[in-house]
Amino acid sequence: MEREHPAHPHEASDSIDPVCGMTVKPESPHATDLGGIHYRFCSAKCKTKFDAEAARYLGPKQEESAVPGAEYTCPMHPEIRQIGPGTCPKCGMALEPMLPDFEKEDNNSEYRDFRRRFWNSLPLTVIVVILAMAGHRIEALPTLVRTWGELLLSLPIVLWAGVPFFVRGWQSLVNRSPNMWTLISLGTGAAFAYSIVAALAPGLFPQSFVAHGRIGVYFEAAAVIISLTLLGQMLELRARAQTSAAIKSLLGLAPKTARRINPDGTEEDVPLTDVHVGDTLRVRPGEKVPVDGAVLEGSSAIDEAMLTGEPLPVTKRPGDKVIGATMKTSGSLVIRSEKVGSQTVLAQIVQMVAQAQRSKAPMQRLADVVAGYFVIVVVSIAVISFFAWGFFGGEQGWVFGLINGVSVLIIACPCALGLATPMSIMVATGKAATQGILFRDAAAIERLRDVDTLIVDKTGTLTEGRPAFERVVAVPGTAEDEVLRLAASLDQGSEHPLADAIVRAARERGLVLDKAEQFESATGIGVRGTVGGKRLALGNGALMTQDGVDLGALGTDAESLRQNGASVMYLAADGHLLGLLVVSDPIKASTAEALTVLRQAGLRIVMATGDGLTTAQAVGAKLGIDEVHGEVKPADKLALVERLQREGRGVAMAGDGINDAPALAKADVGIAMGTGTDVAMNSAQVTLVKGDLRGIARARLLSAATVGNMRQNLAFAFLYNALGVPIAAGILYPAFGLVLSPMIAAAAMSLSSLSVVGNALRLRGA
């Protein structure tokens, strides 16, 4: 593969770094951005970057926090994409990178900007509110000073802190996509502009608009709306920043370095990005496997549960495949790297999680659907009111037109509309948290009530997720406790999780363990050693066959136990069988009851696990689960979710492992066990803190109550506007001579917001 020389872009340099002259291997990228763009960097760390596909020199590696050329998208409108950050032309939300920058911490500049604006303007907002609400009671404070004090203090709030909202409001008009930002900017701007006119030219207004010695001004309304909106945006941006936490957690599993064996036999630790296909690597005890590959030398048990869902370590011998980021429990392995960068299993899971997160449909609130029409109607009514009063209102018609037009915009300010959903969500999430249920976003609460199919993982979701000693079966004439004591004495020298379960059980029974001598591990089949003068062998049938041990009737018992999902180990002493020990992953005590409650609620239960099909079917039979999928990979679980969704099902996925992350992200509602991995919890929309599936039934009931409450709030907000806007426009004046003062409009606006809050608080008793 050729490389272009930076000084002579049309001349090839034959895989030579043009900066330092070192060779850059063409057969494998040194680094990949996982987004489809492959880069290569010189191993000399001179920060020279190449396009891995086009063999083109790209100059020095960038150190900025944002990935050069990164593509950004809108979380509400996925079809909006652009190179670099910005705001969505449709809804005004900040765009998010398609894939986060994995090398650096979150660089949420918009969040920091809003936080700075909020905290700097909050003291001014508090003072303005105090002056507006209680200033007239302070005899030493002249009216003129109070009015000008409110004006001067609100200027930086509106003209500095609120600038992003006015910019988004203007963009919504330019792009002909009216939204909530249009309402906020118009309402806030109208209140502020009206107040400035009232402060600078009070003579334009009739005497009837004088209150407490001055024309009513509404600087506090503009200030409070901006401060509350800033606070809401801060909370939203911080929550949205967590969407990349699952991907960052996944990438954190991979080791940073690998132990490479050079052709001359020497060994060195190299960065993972310097590992190529075909490199020989050593994996030492307790280390993670650096990349996907095949075992060349040695044998060891590797814990793959984090990626495959298999609860027990898998023994690897020469020729077996290993997966990057899995943990080796003991011994040493020499492997040959076969997949690096974006080709590894871990990288593919990362890509699936990112893609599933981007493809999720955002929650469609009723307020968002009608907001565009609502804005057009409100502005039209305000304009019509202004001109109608101006032309037909007599001597002071234009003054009344201005007042009524501003009253329309103030009373239509979307406080109640904006609070309708967030207040219900806020109360519901607090209520859920007290019951051990954590909702990640409002969409999960709304969607959960519509779920009719629940996919559950086995390990860690239906079961405890860790091996536990079940029982001993001894041959006639041998005590069960003696079989357990001898096995535990021998297993003290083993690092295998099954051995740990046996030793733990013996100690819980108070058995006295002897020291094992001449201990040796027969990798993949068991262990041998001498305890109390007896030559013991503990392992599977293959070990017994090697030692010539007759299994007798216990062989049939062992097969029956395996069909029930248990792991069975034989114990022999001096060539004679003493008994067998049963270790299994027990079903959680709450699982059967939880599944019964969920079935009664009308949910279809489906099990999908990485365990063997025989074990999965055995567990499914115990729990009454008819549809069971065993030996499924992360991509298979994702495909199962997609298939059910295509059938029109509302799908929830419950799991606890990294292998569940893509399916959790793709499901309509992902439900993670709080006892599981951080990646699962970051990928899911709901977390059950105690890992109890009964929480799903409670969460669905709360979801139904919350959606009902939101609909009530929205209905009230729209009804309030349907009645208030025409009155503010002066529709009652011809018949009753009534004109709605902007001050009354502001009071009505506040009352509507309080009503919405009060209704939302009823959810505390749900």
Coordinates of N, CA, C and O in Angstrom, one line a residue, residues 112-261:
R112 N -21.8 24.1 29.9 CA -21.1 25.1 30.7 C -21.5 26.5 30.4 O -21.5 27.3 31.4
D113 N -21.8 26.8 29.2 CA -22.3 28.2 28.9 C -23.6 28.5 29.6 O -23.8 29.5 30.2
F114 N -24.6 27.6 29.5 CA -25.9 27.8 30.1 C -25.7 27.8 31.7 O -26.4 28.6 32.3
R115 N -24.8 27.0 32.2 CA -24.6 27.1 33.6 C -24.1 28.4 34.1 O -24.5 29.0 35.1
R116 N -23.1 28.9 33.3 CA -22.6 30.3 33.6 C -23.6 31.3 33.5 O -23.8 32.2 34.4
R117 N -24.5 31.3 32.5 CA -25.5 32.3 32.3 C -26.5 32.2 33.5 O -27.0 33.2 34.0
F118 N -26.9 30.9 33.8 CA -27.9 30.8 34.9 C -27.4 31.3 36.2 O -28.1 32.1 36.9
W119 N -26.2 30.9 36.7 CA -25.8 31.3 38.0 C -25.4 32.8 38.1 O -25.6 33.4 39.1
N120 N -25.0 33.3 37.0 CA -24.7 34.8 37.0 C -25.9 35.6 37.0 O -25.9 36.7 37.5
S121 N -27.0 35.1 36.4 CA -28.2 35.9 36.3 C -29.2 35.6 37.4 O -30.1 36.4 37.7
L122 N -29.0 34.5 38.1 CA -30.0 34.1 39.1 C -30.1 35.2 40.2 O -31.2 35.5 40.6
P123 N -29.0 35.7 40.8 CA -29.2 36.7 41.8 C -30.0 37.9 41.3 O -30.8 38.5 42.1
L124 N -29.7 38.3 40.1 CA -30.4 39.5 39.5 C -31.9 39.2 39.4 O -32.8 40.0 39.7
T125 N -32.2 38.0 39.0 CA -33.7 37.6 38.9 C -34.3 37.6 40.2 O -35.5 38.1 40.4
V126 N -33.7 37.1 41.3 CA -34.3 37.2 42.6 C -34.6 38.6 43.1 O -35.6 38.9 43.6
I127 N -33.6 39.5 42.8 CA -33.8 40.9 43.2 C -35.0 41.5 42.5 O -35.8 42.3 43.0
V128 N -35.0 41.3 41.2 CA -36.1 41.8 40.3 C -37.5 41.3 40.8 O -38.4 42.1 40.9
V129 N -37.6 40.1 41.2 CA -38.8 39.5 41.7 C -39.2 40.2 43.0 O -40.4 40.5 43.2
I130 N -38.2 40.3 43.9 CA -38.5 41.0 45.2 C -39.0 42.4 45.0 O -40.0 42.9 45.6
L131 N -38.3 43.1 44.1 CA -38.8 44.5 43.8 C -40.2 44.6 43.2 O -41.0 45.4 43.5
A132 N -40.5 43.6 42.3 CA -41.8 43.6 41.7 C -42.9 43.2 42.6 O -44.0 43.8 42.6
M133 N -42.6 42.2 43.5 CA -43.7 41.7 44.4 C -43.9 42.5 45.6 O -45.0 42.6 46.2
A134 N -42.8 43.0 46.2 CA -42.9 43.7 47.5 C -42.3 45.1 47.5 O -42.3 45.7 48.6
G135 N -41.8 45.6 46.4 CA -41.2 46.9 46.4 C -42.1 48.0 46.8 O -41.7 49.0 47.4
H136 N -43.5 47.9 46.4 CA -44.4 49.0 46.7 C -44.7 49.1 48.2 O -45.2 50.1 48.7
R137 N -44.3 48.1 49.0 CA -44.5 48.1 50.5 C -43.3 48.9 51.2 O -43.4 49.1 52.4
I138 N -42.3 49.1 50.4 CA -41.1 49.8 51.1 C -41.3 51.3 50.8 O -41.1 51.8 49.7
E139 N -41.7 52.0 51.9 CA -42.0 53.5 51.8 C -40.8 54.3 51.3 O -40.9 55.3 50.6
A140 N -39.6 53.8 51.7 CA -38.4 54.6 51.4 C -37.9 54.4 49.9 O -37.0 55.0 49.5
L141 N -38.6 53.5 49.2 CA -38.2 53.2 47.8 C -39.2 53.9 46.9 O -40.3 53.4 46.7
P142 N -38.8 55.0 46.2 CA -39.6 55.7 45.3 C -40.0 54.8 44.1 O -39.3 53.9 43.7
T143 N -41.2 55.0 43.6 CA -41.7 54.2 42.5 C -40.8 54.3 41.3 O -40.5 53.3 40.6
L144 N -40.3 55.5 41.0 CA -39.4 55.6 39.8 C -38.1 54.8 40.0 O -37.6 54.2 39.0
V145 N -37.6 54.8 41.2 CA -36.4 54.1 41.5 C -36.6 52.6 41.3 O -35.8 51.8 40.8
R146 N -37.8 52.1 41.8 CA -38.1 50.7 41.7 C -38.3 50.3 40.3 O -37.7 49.2 39.9
T147 N -38.9 51.1 39.5 CA -39.1 50.7 38.1 C -37.8 50.7 37.3 O -37.5 49.7 36.6
W148 N -37.0 51.7 37.5 CA -35.7 51.7 36.8 C -34.7 50.7 37.4 O -33.9 50.2 36.6
G149 N -34.9 50.4 38.7 CA -34.1 49.3 39.2 C -34.4 47.9 38.6 O -33.5 47.2 38.2
E150 N -35.7 47.7 38.4 CA -36.1 46.4 37.7 C -35.6 46.4 36.3 O -35.1 45.4 35.8
L151 N -35.7 47.6 35.6 CA -35.2 47.6 34.2 C -33.8 47.4 34.1 O -33.3 46.5 33.3
L152 N -32.9 48.0 34.9 CA -31.5 47.9 34.8 C -31.0 46.5 35.2 O -30.1 45.9 34.6
L153 N -31.7 45.9 36.2 CA -31.3 44.6 36.6 C -31.7 43.5 35.6 O -31.0 42.5 35.5
S154 N -32.8 43.7 34.9 CA -33.3 42.7 34.0 C -32.6 42.8 32.6 O -32.7 41.9 31.8
L155 N -32.0 44.0 32.4 CA -31.3 44.1 31.1 C -30.2 43.0 30.8 O -30.3 42.3 29.8
P156 N -29.3 42.7 31.8 CA -28.3 41.7 31.5 C -29.0 40.3 31.4 O -28.5 39.4 30.8
I157 N -30.1 40.1 32.1 CA -30.8 38.8 32.1 C -31.3 38.5 30.7 O -31.1 37.5 30.1
V158 N -32.0 39.5 30.2 CA -32.7 39.4 28.9 C -31.7 39.5 27.7 O -31.7 38.6 26.8
L159 N -30.8 40.5 27.8 CA -30.0 40.8 26.7 C -28.7 40.0 26.7 O -27.9 40.0 25.7
W160 N -28.4 39.3 27.8 CA -27.2 38.4 27.8 C -27.6 36.9 28.1 O -27.3 36.1 27.3
A161 N -28.2 36.7 29.3 CA -28.5 35.3 29.6 C -29.5 34.7 28.7 O -29.4 33.5 28.4
G162 N -30.4 35.5 28.2 CA -31.5 34.9 27.3 C -31.2 35.0 25.8 O -32.0 34.5 25.0
V163 N -30.0 35.4 25.5 CA -29.6 35.5 24.0 C -29.8 34.2 23.3 O -30.3 34.2 22.2
P164 N -29.3 33.0 23.8 CA -29.5 31.8 23.1 C -30.9 31.5 22.7 O -31.2 30.9 21.7
F165 N -31.9 31.8 23.6 CA -33.3 31.5 23.3 C -33.8 32.4 22.2 O -34.6 32.0 21.4
F166 N -33.4 33.7 22.2 CA -33.9 34.6 21.2 C -33.2 34.2 19.8 O -33.9 34.3 18.8
V167 N -32.0 33.7 19.8 CA -31.4 33.2 18.6 C -32.1 32.0 18.0 O -32.4 32.0 16.8
R168 N -32.5 31.1 18.9 CA -33.2 29.9 18.5 C -34.6 30.3 18.0 O -35.1 29.7 17.0
G169 N -35.2 31.2 18.7 CA -36.5 31.7 18.3 C -36.5 32.3 16.9 O -37.3 32.1 16.0
W170 N -35.4 33.1 16.6 CA -35.3 33.7 15.3 C -35.0 32.7 14.3 O -35.5 32.7 13.2
Q171 N -34.2 31.7 14.6 CA -33.9 30.6 13.6 C -35.2 29.8 13.3 O -35.4 29.4 12.2
S172 N -36.0 29.7 14.3 CA -37.3 28.9 14.0 C -38.2 29.7 13.0 O -38.9 29.1 12.2
L173 N -38.1 31.0 13.0 CA -38.8 31.8 12.1 C -38.2 31.8 10.7 O -38.8 31.7 9.7
V174 N -36.8 31.9 10.7 CA -36.1 31.9 9.4 C -36.3 30.6 8.7 O -36.5 30.5 7.5
N175 N -36.3 29.5 9.5 CA -36.4 28.2 8.9 C -37.8 27.7 8.8 O -38.1 26.6 8.4
R176 N -38.8 28.6 9.1 CA -40.2 28.3 9.0 C -40.6 27.0 9.7 O -41.3 26.2 9.2
S177 N -40.0 26.9 10.9 CA -40.3 25.7 11.8 C -40.6 26.2 13.2 O -39.8 26.1 14.1
P178 N -41.8 26.8 13.4 CA -42.1 27.3 14.7 C -42.2 26.2 15.8 O -42.6 25.1 15.5
N179 N -41.6 26.5 16.9 CA -41.5 25.6 18.0 C -41.6 26.2 19.3 O -42.0 27.4 19.4
M180 N -41.3 25.5 20.4 CA -41.4 26.1 21.7 C -40.5 27.3 21.9 O -40.8 28.2 22.7
W181 N -39.3 27.3 21.2 CA -38.4 28.4 21.3 C -39.1 29.7 20.7 O -38.8 30.8 21.2
T182 N -39.9 29.5 19.7 CA -40.6 30.6 19.2 C -41.5 31.3 20.2 O -41.6 32.5 20.4
L183 N -42.2 30.4 20.9 CA -43.1 30.9 22.0 C -42.4 31.6 23.1 O -42.8 32.6 23.6
I184 N -41.3 30.9 23.6 CA -40.5 31.5 24.7 C -39.9 32.8 24.3 O -40.0 33.8 25.1
S185 N -39.3 32.9 23.1 CA -38.7 34.2 22.7 C -39.8 35.3 22.5 O -39.6 36.4 22.9
L186 N -40.9 34.9 21.9 CA -42.0 35.9 21.7 C -42.6 36.4 23.0 O -42.8 37.6 23.2
G187 N -42.9 35.4 23.8 CA -43.5 35.8 25.1 C -42.6 36.6 26.0 O -43.0 37.6 26.5
T188 N -41.4 36.2 26.1 CA -40.4 36.9 26.9 C -40.1 38.3 26.3 O -40.0 39.3 27.0
G189 N -39.9 38.3 25.0 CA -39.6 39.6 24.3 C -40.8 40.5 24.4 O -40.6 41.7 24.6
A190 N -42.0 40.0 24.3 CA -43.2 40.9 24.4 C -43.3 41.5 25.8 O -43.6 42.7 26.0
A191 N -43.1 40.7 26.8 CA -43.2 41.2 28.2 C -42.1 42.2 28.5 O -42.4 43.3 29.1
F192 N -40.9 42.0 28.0 CA -39.8 42.9 28.2 C -40.0 44.2 27.4 O -39.8 45.3 27.9
A193 N -40.4 44.1 26.1 CA -40.6 45.3 25.3 C -41.7 46.1 25.8 O -41.6 47.4 25.9
Y194 N -42.8 45.5 26.2 CA -43.9 46.2 26.8 C -43.5 47.0 28.1 O -43.8 48.1 28.3
S195 N -42.7 46.3 28.9 CA -42.3 46.9 30.2 C -41.4 48.1 29.9 O -41.4 49.1 30.7
I196 N -40.5 48.0 28.9 CA -39.6 49.1 28.6 C -40.4 50.3 28.2 O -40.2 51.5 28.6
V197 N -41.4 50.1 27.3 CA -42.3 51.2 26.9 C -43.0 51.8 28.1 O -43.1 53.0 28.2
A198 N -43.5 50.9 29.0 CA -44.3 51.4 30.1 C -43.3 52.2 31.1 O -43.8 53.2 31.7
A199 N -42.1 51.8 31.1 CA -41.1 52.5 32.0 C -40.7 53.8 31.4 O -40.5 54.8 32.1
L200 N -40.4 53.9 30.1 CA -39.9 55.0 29.5 C -41.0 56.0 29.1 O -40.7 57.3 29.0
A201 N -42.1 55.5 28.7 CA -43.2 56.4 28.3 C -44.5 56.1 28.9 O -45.5 55.6 28.3
P202 N -44.7 56.2 30.2 CA -45.9 55.8 30.9 C -47.1 56.6 30.5 O -48.2 56.2 30.6
G203 N -46.9 57.8 29.9 CA -48.0 58.7 29.5 C -48.8 58.1 28.3 O -49.9 58.6 28.0
L204 N -48.2 57.1 27.6 CA -49.0 56.5 26.5 C -50.1 55.6 27.0 O -51.0 55.3 26.2
F205 N -50.2 55.3 28.3 CA -51.1 54.3 28.7 C -52.2 55.1 29.5 O -52.0 56.1 30.2
P206 N -53.5 54.6 29.4 CA -54.6 55.2 30.2 C -54.4 55.0 31.7 O -53.7 54.1 32.1
Q207 N -55.1 55.8 32.4 CA -55.0 55.9 33.9 C -55.4 54.5 34.5 O -54.9 54.2 35.6
S208 N -56.3 53.8 33.8 CA -56.8 52.6 34.4 C -55.7 51.5 34.5 O -55.9 50.5 35.2
F209 N -54.6 51.7 33.9 CA -53.5 50.7 33.9 C -52.4 51.1 35.0 O -51.4 50.5 35.1
V210 N -52.7 52.1 35.8 CA -51.8 52.4 36.9 C -52.1 51.6 38.1 O -53.3 51.4 38.5
A211 N -51.1 51.0 38.7 CA -51.2 50.1 39.9 C -50.0 50.4 40.8 O -48.9 50.4 40.3
H212 N -50.3 50.7 42.0 CA -49.3 51.0 43.0 C -48.5 52.2 42.6 O -47.3 52.2 42.8
G213 N -49.1 53.2 42.0 CA -48.5 54.4 41.6 C -47.7 54.4 40.3 O -46.9 55.3 40.1
R214 N -47.8 53.3 39.5 CA -47.0 53.3 38.3 C -47.8 52.4 37.3 O -48.6 51.6 37.7
I215 N -47.4 52.5 36.0 CA -47.9 51.6 35.0 C -47.3 50.2 35.2 O -46.1 50.1 35.5
G216 N -48.1 49.2 35.2 CA -47.6 47.9 35.5 C -46.5 47.4 34.5 O -46.7 47.6 33.3
V217 N -45.4 47.0 35.0 CA -44.3 46.4 34.2 C -44.1 45.0 34.6 O -44.5 44.5 35.6
Y218 N -43.5 44.2 33.6 CA -43.4 42.8 33.8 C -41.9 42.3 33.5 O -41.7 41.3 32.9
F219 N -41.0 43.1 34.1 CA -39.6 42.7 33.9 C -39.4 41.4 34.7 O -38.6 40.5 34.2
E220 N -40.1 41.2 35.8 CA -39.9 40.0 36.6 C -40.3 38.7 35.8 O -39.8 37.7 35.9
A221 N -41.4 38.9 35.0 CA -41.9 37.8 34.2 C -40.9 37.3 33.2 O -40.6 36.2 33.0
A222 N -40.3 38.3 32.5 CA -39.2 38.0 31.5 C -38.0 37.4 32.2 O -37.4 36.4 31.7
A223 N -37.6 37.9 33.3 CA -36.4 37.4 34.0 C -36.7 36.0 34.5 O -35.8 35.1 34.4
V224 N -37.8 35.7 35.1 CA -38.1 34.4 35.7 C -38.2 33.3 34.6 O -37.7 32.2 34.7
I225 N -38.9 33.7 33.5 CA -39.0 32.7 32.4 C -37.6 32.3 31.8 O -37.3 31.2 31.6
I226 N -36.7 33.3 31.7 CA -35.4 33.0 31.2 C -34.6 32.2 32.2 O -33.9 31.2 31.8
S227 N -34.7 32.5 33.4 CA -33.9 31.7 34.5 C -34.4 30.3 34.5 O -33.6 29.3 34.6
L228 N -35.7 30.1 34.5 CA -36.3 28.8 34.6 C -35.9 28.0 33.3 O -35.7 26.8 33.4
T229 N -36.0 28.6 32.2 CA -35.6 27.9 30.9 C -34.2 27.5 30.9 O -33.8 26.4 30.5
L230 N -33.3 28.4 31.4 CA -31.9 28.1 31.5 C -31.7 26.8 32.4 O -30.9 25.9 32.1
L231 N -32.4 26.8 33.6 CA -32.2 25.7 34.5 C -32.7 24.4 33.8 O -32.0 23.4 33.9
G232 N -33.8 24.5 33.1 CA -34.3 23.3 32.4 C -33.4 22.8 31.4 O -33.2 21.6 31.2
Q233 N -32.7 23.7 30.6 CA -31.8 23.3 29.6 C -30.5 22.7 30.2 O -30.0 21.7 29.7
M234 N -30.1 23.2 31.4 CA -28.9 22.6 32.0 C -29.2 21.2 32.4 O -28.4 20.3 32.2
L235 N -30.4 20.9 33.0 CA -30.7 19.6 33.4 C -30.8 18.6 32.2 O -30.4 17.5 32.2
E236 N -31.4 19.2 31.1 CA -31.6 18.4 29.9 C -30.2 18.0 29.3 O -30.0 16.9 28.9
L237 N -29.4 19.0 29.2 CA -28.0 18.8 28.6 C -27.2 17.8 29.4 O -26.5 17.0 28.8
R238 N -27.3 17.9 30.7 CA -26.5 17.0 31.5 C -27.1 15.6 31.3 O -26.3 14.6 31.3
A239 N -28.4 15.4 31.2 CA -28.9 14.1 31.0 C -28.6 13.5 29.7 O -28.2 12.3 29.5
R240 N -28.6 14.4 28.6 CA -28.3 13.9 27.3 C -26.8 13.5 27.2 O -26.5 12.7 26.3
A241 N -26.0 14.2 28.0 CA -24.6 13.8 27.9 C -24.3 12.4 28.3 O -23.3 11.8 27.9
Q242 N -25.2 11.8 29.1 CA -25.0 10.5 29.5 C -25.3 9.4 28.4 O -25.0 8.2 28.7
T243 N -25.8 9.8 27.3 CA -26.1 8.9 26.3 C -24.8 8.2 25.7 O -24.9 7.1 25.2
S244 N -23.7 8.9 25.8 CA -22.4 8.3 25.4 C -21.7 7.5 26.5 O -20.7 6.9 26.2
A245 N -22.3 7.5 27.7 CA -21.6 6.8 28.8 C -21.5 5.4 28.6 O -20.5 4.7 29.0
A246 N -22.5 4.7 28.0 CA -22.5 3.3 27.7 C -21.3 3.0 26.8 O -20.6 2.0 27.0
I247 N -21.1 3.8 25.7 CA -20.0 3.5 24.8 C -18.7 3.7 25.5 O -17.8 2.9 25.3
K248 N -18.6 4.8 26.3 CA -17.3 5.0 26.9 C -17.0 3.9 27.9 O -15.8 3.5 28.1
S249 N -18.0 3.4 28.6 CA -17.8 2.3 29.5 C -17.4 1.0 28.8 O -16.5 0.3 29.3
L250 N -18.0 0.8 27.6 CA -17.6 -0.4 26.8 C -16.1 -0.3 26.4 O -15.3 -1.2 26.6
L251 N -15.7 0.9 25.9 CA -14.3 1.0 25.5 C -13.4 0.9 26.7 O -12.2 0.6 26.5
G252 N -13.9 1.3 27.9 CA -13.0 1.2 29.0 C -12.7 -0.2 29.4 O -11.7 -0.4 30.2
L253 N -13.4 -1.2 28.9 CA -13.1 -2.6 29.2 C -11.8 -3.0 28.6 O -11.1 -3.9 29.1
A254 N -11.5 -2.5 27.4 CA -10.3 -2.9 26.7 C -9.1 -2.5 27.4 O -9.0 -1.3 27.9
P255 N -8.1 -3.3 27.5 CA -6.8 -2.9 28.1 C -6.1 -1.8 27.3 O -6.3 -1.7 26.1
K256 N -5.3 -1.0 27.9 CA -4.6 0.0 27.2 C -3.3 -0.5 26.5 O -2.9 0.1 25.5
T257 N -2.8 -1.6 27.0 CA -1.5 -2.1 26.4 C -1.6 -3.6 26.2 O -2.6 -4.2 26.7
A258 N -0.7 -4.1 25.4 CA -0.6 -5.6 25.2 C 0.9 -6.0 25.3 O 1.8 -5.2 25.0
R259 N 1.1 -7.2 25.7 CA 2.4 -7.8 25.8 C 2.8 -8.5 24.5 O 2.3 -9.6 24.2
R260 N 3.6 -7.8 23.7 CA 3.9 -8.4 22.4 C 5.2 -9.2 22.4 O 6.2 -8.7 23.0
I261 N 5.2 -10.4 21.7 CA 6.4 -11.2 21.6 C 7.1 -10.9 20.3 O 6.4 -11.2 19.2

